[in-house]
């Protein structure tokens, strides 16, 4: 029991880093980051500003 009278539910067994969904999400993040790094190289001062500013400069 949890303070207040409720009960805790057990977490689903997806906590493993080897879970296919976790691996897919990791690959997706890596792909996004690789493409953002490539874009940073194309934008003037892209590596010297934050992500939102760099994206704004890329669009303008």
PDB file of C-alpha atoms in Angstrom:
ATOM      1  CA  UNK A   1       0.000   0.000   0.000  1.00  0.00           C
ATOM      2  CA  UNK A   2       1.014   3.552  -0.671  1.00  0.00           C
ATOM      3  CA  UNK A   3       0.513   6.358   1.835  1.00  0.00           C
ATOM      4  CA  UNK A   4      -3.035   7.549   1.363  1.00  0.00           C
ATOM      5  CA  UNK A   5      -4.536   4.091   0.990  1.00  0.00           C
ATOM      6  CA  UNK A   6      -3.844   3.452  -2.705  1.00  0.00           C
ATOM      7  CA  UNK A   7      -1.916   0.558  -4.144  1.00  0.00           C
ATOM      8  CA  UNK A   8       1.078   0.681  -6.460  1.00  0.00           C
ATOM      9  CA  UNK A   9       0.893  -1.026  -9.818  1.00  0.00           C
ATOM     10  CA  UNK A  10       3.884  -2.964 -11.053  1.00  0.00           C
ATOM     11  CA  UNK A  11       5.641  -1.542 -14.078  1.00  0.00           C
ATOM     12  CA  UNK A  12       5.352  -3.345 -17.352  1.00  0.00           C
ATOM     13  CA  UNK A  13       8.444  -5.316 -18.301  1.00  0.00           C
ATOM     14  CA  UNK A  14       9.711  -2.709 -20.766  1.00  0.00           C
ATOM     15  CA  UNK A  15      12.437  -1.279 -18.550  1.00  0.00           C
ATOM     16  CA  UNK A  16      15.133  -3.138 -20.434  1.00  0.00           C
ATOM     17  CA  UNK A  17      17.400  -1.219 -22.782  1.00  0.00           C
ATOM     18  CA  UNK A  18      17.222  -4.239 -25.112  1.00  0.00           C
ATOM     19  CA  UNK A  19      13.483  -3.753 -25.604  1.00  0.00           C
ATOM     20  CA  UNK A  20      12.775  -3.401 -29.367  1.00  0.00           C
ATOM     21  CA  UNK A  21      10.807  -0.201 -28.791  1.00  0.00           C
ATOM     22  CA  UNK A  22      13.709   1.307 -26.809  1.00  0.00           C
ATOM     23  CA  UNK A  23      16.184   0.308 -29.505  1.00  0.00           C
ATOM     24  CA  UNK A  24      13.974   1.835 -32.200  1.00  0.00           C
ATOM     25  CA  UNK A  25      13.677   5.078 -30.216  1.00  0.00           C
ATOM     26  CA  UNK A  26      17.454   5.195 -29.713  1.00  0.00           C
ATOM     27  CA  UNK A  27      18.104   4.707 -33.452  1.00  0.00           C
ATOM     28  CA  UNK A  28      15.538   7.402 -34.221  1.00  0.00           C
ATOM     29  CA  UNK A  29      17.226   9.874 -31.826  1.00  0.00           C
ATOM     30  CA  UNK A  30      20.652   9.063 -33.284  1.00  0.00           C
ATOM     31  CA  UNK A  31      19.388   9.650 -36.827  1.00  0.00           C
ATOM     32  CA  UNK A  32      17.823  12.988 -35.840  1.00  0.00           C
ATOM     33  CA  UNK A  33      21.019  14.083 -34.074  1.00  0.00           C
ATOM     34  CA  UNK A  34      23.178  13.090 -37.054  1.00  0.00           C
ATOM     35  CA  UNK A  35      21.011  15.145 -39.380  1.00  0.00           C
ATOM     36  CA  UNK A  36      21.006  18.116 -37.016  1.00  0.00           C
ATOM     37  CA  UNK A  37      24.828  17.999 -36.914  1.00  0.00           C
ATOM     38  CA  UNK A  38      24.916  17.964 -40.716  1.00  0.00           C
ATOM     39  CA  UNK A  39      22.573  20.965 -40.795  1.00  0.00           C
ATOM     40  CA  UNK A  40      24.758  22.796 -38.252  1.00  0.00           C
ATOM     41  CA  UNK A  41      27.666  22.550 -40.684  1.00  0.00           C
ATOM     42  CA  UNK A  42      25.598  24.204 -43.418  1.00  0.00           C
ATOM     43  CA  UNK A  43      24.248  27.094 -41.330  1.00  0.00           C
ATOM     44  CA  UNK A  44      26.651  29.994 -40.683  1.00  0.00           C
ATOM     45  CA  UNK A  45      27.622  29.941 -36.973  1.00  0.00           C
ATOM     46  CA  UNK A  46      25.411  26.859 -36.585  1.00  0.00           C
ATOM     47  CA  UNK A  47      27.698  25.340 -33.971  1.00  0.00           C
ATOM     48  CA  UNK A  48      27.876  28.555 -31.942  1.00  0.00           C
ATOM     49  CA  UNK A  49      24.154  29.021 -31.278  1.00  0.00           C
ATOM     50  CA  UNK A  50      21.457  26.954 -29.587  1.00  0.00           C
ATOM     51  CA  UNK A  51      19.340  24.465 -31.518  1.00  0.00           C
ATOM     52  CA  UNK A  52      16.237  26.644 -31.905  1.00  0.00           C
ATOM     53  CA  UNK A  53      18.273  29.595 -33.216  1.00  0.00           C
ATOM     54  CA  UNK A  54      20.152  27.343 -35.635  1.00  0.00           C
ATOM     55  CA  UNK A  55      16.881  25.884 -36.971  1.00  0.00           C
ATOM     56  CA  UNK A  56      15.403  29.366 -37.314  1.00  0.00           C
ATOM     57  CA  UNK A  57      18.453  30.492 -39.307  1.00  0.00           C
ATOM     58  CA  UNK A  58      18.190  27.404 -41.518  1.00  0.00           C
ATOM     59  CA  UNK A  59      14.571  28.179 -42.387  1.00  0.00           C
ATOM     60  CA  UNK A  60      15.085  31.889 -43.047  1.00  0.00           C
TER      61      UNK A  60
END
